[in-house]
Amino acid sequence: MAGFKFAARTLLELGKELISSDEVALYELIKNGIDAGSPRIEIEAQIVLTHTSYVTATDSLDEEVPPAVVLAKITEQLVIGTTPEQRAKFLKPLRAATGNPERFRRALQVSYHQNNWIEVRDTGEGMTLDTLDEVYLTVGTRSRRAKNMQGATYLGDKGVGRLSTMRLGDRLKVTTSTASDTHENVLKINWGLFTHESDMPADKIRVVPYRGLRKQDKSSHGTTIRISQLNADWHSARFSEILHGKIARMIDPFEAGRGNKLLRVVHNGSRLIVPSIPKKLLDAAHATMRASLKFENDEPVIEGEVNYRLRNRKRPIAQRGAEVYSIAQNVSKRRTKKGEAAFQNSPIRPKALRELGPFEVEIFWYNRLVVEAVDGLTATKQQTRDEIREWAGGPMLFRHGFRILPYGEPDDDWVGLDLKAFGRSGFKLNRQQVIGRVGVTSAHTALSEQTNREGLVESDAAHALRTIVTWLLDNEMRAVINDADKDEKLSKREAERVALEFRETQRQVEQTLEAIRKRVGPEQKTLVDRLSAQIALLSDQCENVVGKTDAMTDELQDEREKFVHLAAIGLMTEFIFHELDRAVGHTVRTLAEAQESGAKASLRSLEAQLVTLQKRIATFDDLAAERRQTKSNFDLSDVVDLVLENHANQFERHGIKIDFDKPKGGFKIRAVRGMVIQILENLISNSVYWLKQEKNYHPKFKPRITIDVDPDDEALTVTDNGPGVDPRRRETIFEPFVTSKPAGQGRGLGLYIARELAQYHDWKLYLDEEKGIERAGRLSRFALDMGGDDDSGRARIKGDKR
């Protein structure tokens, strides 16, 4: 039975689609030499007449311009910098053929082919005659893919790099040999035969490698690729531009001199230099971030530091285990019929993170408004800006020190820097301010490049890489820069946005309820109508709470206080509608599987949950209605009971065990009751989130929250056995907008608001390092010290009152 057949011109289409530019074509040839084991690649170009001048000359001949006139024009246009010998060799056959236009045309074509060429030479392992025939002439061979799967680190493994030569010129000559070969092995291809005008099958065009001359050096090995009949202008200025642009970025430019150690580039006898990023420029960055993902006993760890040199501000980066999985989880948008977006998070597979493997991130940020001349590098501010512009564009992605295209290109924003910078106030990181690199060592089997060299194939590992790098920039580096420059917007307007965002989830709930209505029978319609009315009532209650808070904050003078109070309400209403969305969604899934009796039970269960949520809104209403200075006497233990009751469904759903023993006689305090509720709510919500994350990756894990009320020490502690918090971050976690949730998902406000509300009472809320950071036991312990200025009693971090 016959297999697929394809016309020869199909190769032209493949080359056009898969090798997008001359720079990429040249880069592919460089990578081929590296994969062959060559420690150095030589690129030499001899250009006597540019392609434009050649085409102009042939057009003139088509217009019947006399050959002598064409020759005179060609003589004027020979490339400056060529030797007299090169020029004479090019012109000699033309002068001999001026009496016959057709002979002159053929002489011009031959002379252009023989005297204009690009050679890429390596001293790698070389190819045998059989390899030339069976491997090199097989487009799409996966011989390197098999070796990569066994642990090799080849830069390419798709078998399409050889089409690069087609992009550069119509003629190819491959001269190669292995150490054991006695003769050179030669392959010549005329790509011009694979024309669009021809319907000839590819296998009918004879391309046969042959044994060439005996090797002069018996032990020599390697490959020389000569490309002629060039398809573009390769004058010195263009060659230099390519070397200073894309080629310089393709070979890790952060390592000084690396490009010139690997490449020796010569154009018409003159050596060209491949630049690297000046160390003085990197040293002049206003802020830097260095971070890495590594594995300790199979547990993922992100470590590093943000250093804002301009403001003398540093922040450690230290996440591990469930925190890393939280950052890397898959975030997908779901769209309602009206187009409102909601998010759904899916845990990343631990195997995908291991396949991604260790990687490093290095970012240099410049405030272009305040740059200065760099001593020993630039003489003016503008020259410094020009240097930054040459290398900026966002983080470039490298595998084993070689670029994965197109990440970091001028038109590529793979981590959304510009999207965030120009779409959000207070976000100073845009690509024109950032020079950076991400270095991976992942195999192609985990991070596979698209065949057209336009990025990575979508996979869990590729998604995790992008998500973690985005989080590092969006959360860690942005926060340090904006906080140091006082650009974080703790304003009433920002808080109002947070407070009213529950409406988006509300619309999602209403859409889902409509789906329930369509699923149930006529006898259940009344119950669904009642549920719809209860949801509407719940929405009105949330609106009412926010409205009361809005009116109350108008009386406050301090913008920070306004922000804290409104945002606190926002977190409450957001949680309520998140729970409602979950409950309604669960009901839809149950109805899809249940019989009529099961459908009724599921709807009754949803109704009971709605009642619980409405009771919770009534509790929060106390906070919205209170004046900030209004305090009352109450038992702290009763408030703990109330908060635990509000979360009872959550605890049951996630199998979280609660340990809370009321102290005998209770613990009477005088405080703003609603604020105390909010402090506890935020601490409990924080614990629940991290316990869920821990359980996602350790199925046998038994989550537990312990609450202790101690009247003698005047303290309350909330302890969970989740992933814990690194001691280096004991203060960072209380700063606004700091979160270990995926970029754009976490608010980073819960612990900040809890501490602000505690400070209103002159209480201290802190991470108890002495008892909370037990890495082996995986505990995080938050202590609320209500003892005021009394130093007696409970242990504090390093003996300090927090």
mmCIF file of C-alpha atoms in Angstrom, residues 40 259-261 263-267 269-273:
data_model
loop_
_atom_site.group_PDB
_atom_site.id
_atom_site.type_symbol
_atom_site.label_atom_id
_atom_site.label_comp_id
_atom_site.label_asym_id
_atom_site.label_seq_id
_atom_site.Cartn_x
_atom_site.Cartn_y
_atom_site.Cartn_z
ATOM 1 C CA ARG A 40 33.614 26.704 18.863
ATOM 2 C CA GLY A 259 29.466 34.871 22.628
ATOM 3 C CA ASN A 260 33.003 35.471 21.418
ATOM 4 C CA LYS A 261 34.307 32.337 23.111
ATOM 5 C CA LEU A 263 31.604 32.178 17.936
ATOM 6 C CA ARG A 264 34.254 33.532 15.622
ATOM 7 C CA VAL A 265 32.501 35.689 13.050
ATOM 8 C CA VAL A 266 34.331 37.071 10.019
ATOM 9 C CA HIS A 267 32.921 39.243 7.244
ATOM 10 C CA GLY A 269 38.172 39.105 6.284
ATOM 11 C CA SER A 270 37.256 41.386 9.207
ATOM 12 C CA ARG A 271 36.465 39.926 12.619
ATOM 13 C CA LEU A 272 33.104 41.010 14.092
ATOM 14 C CA ILE A 273 32.461 41.015 17.838
#
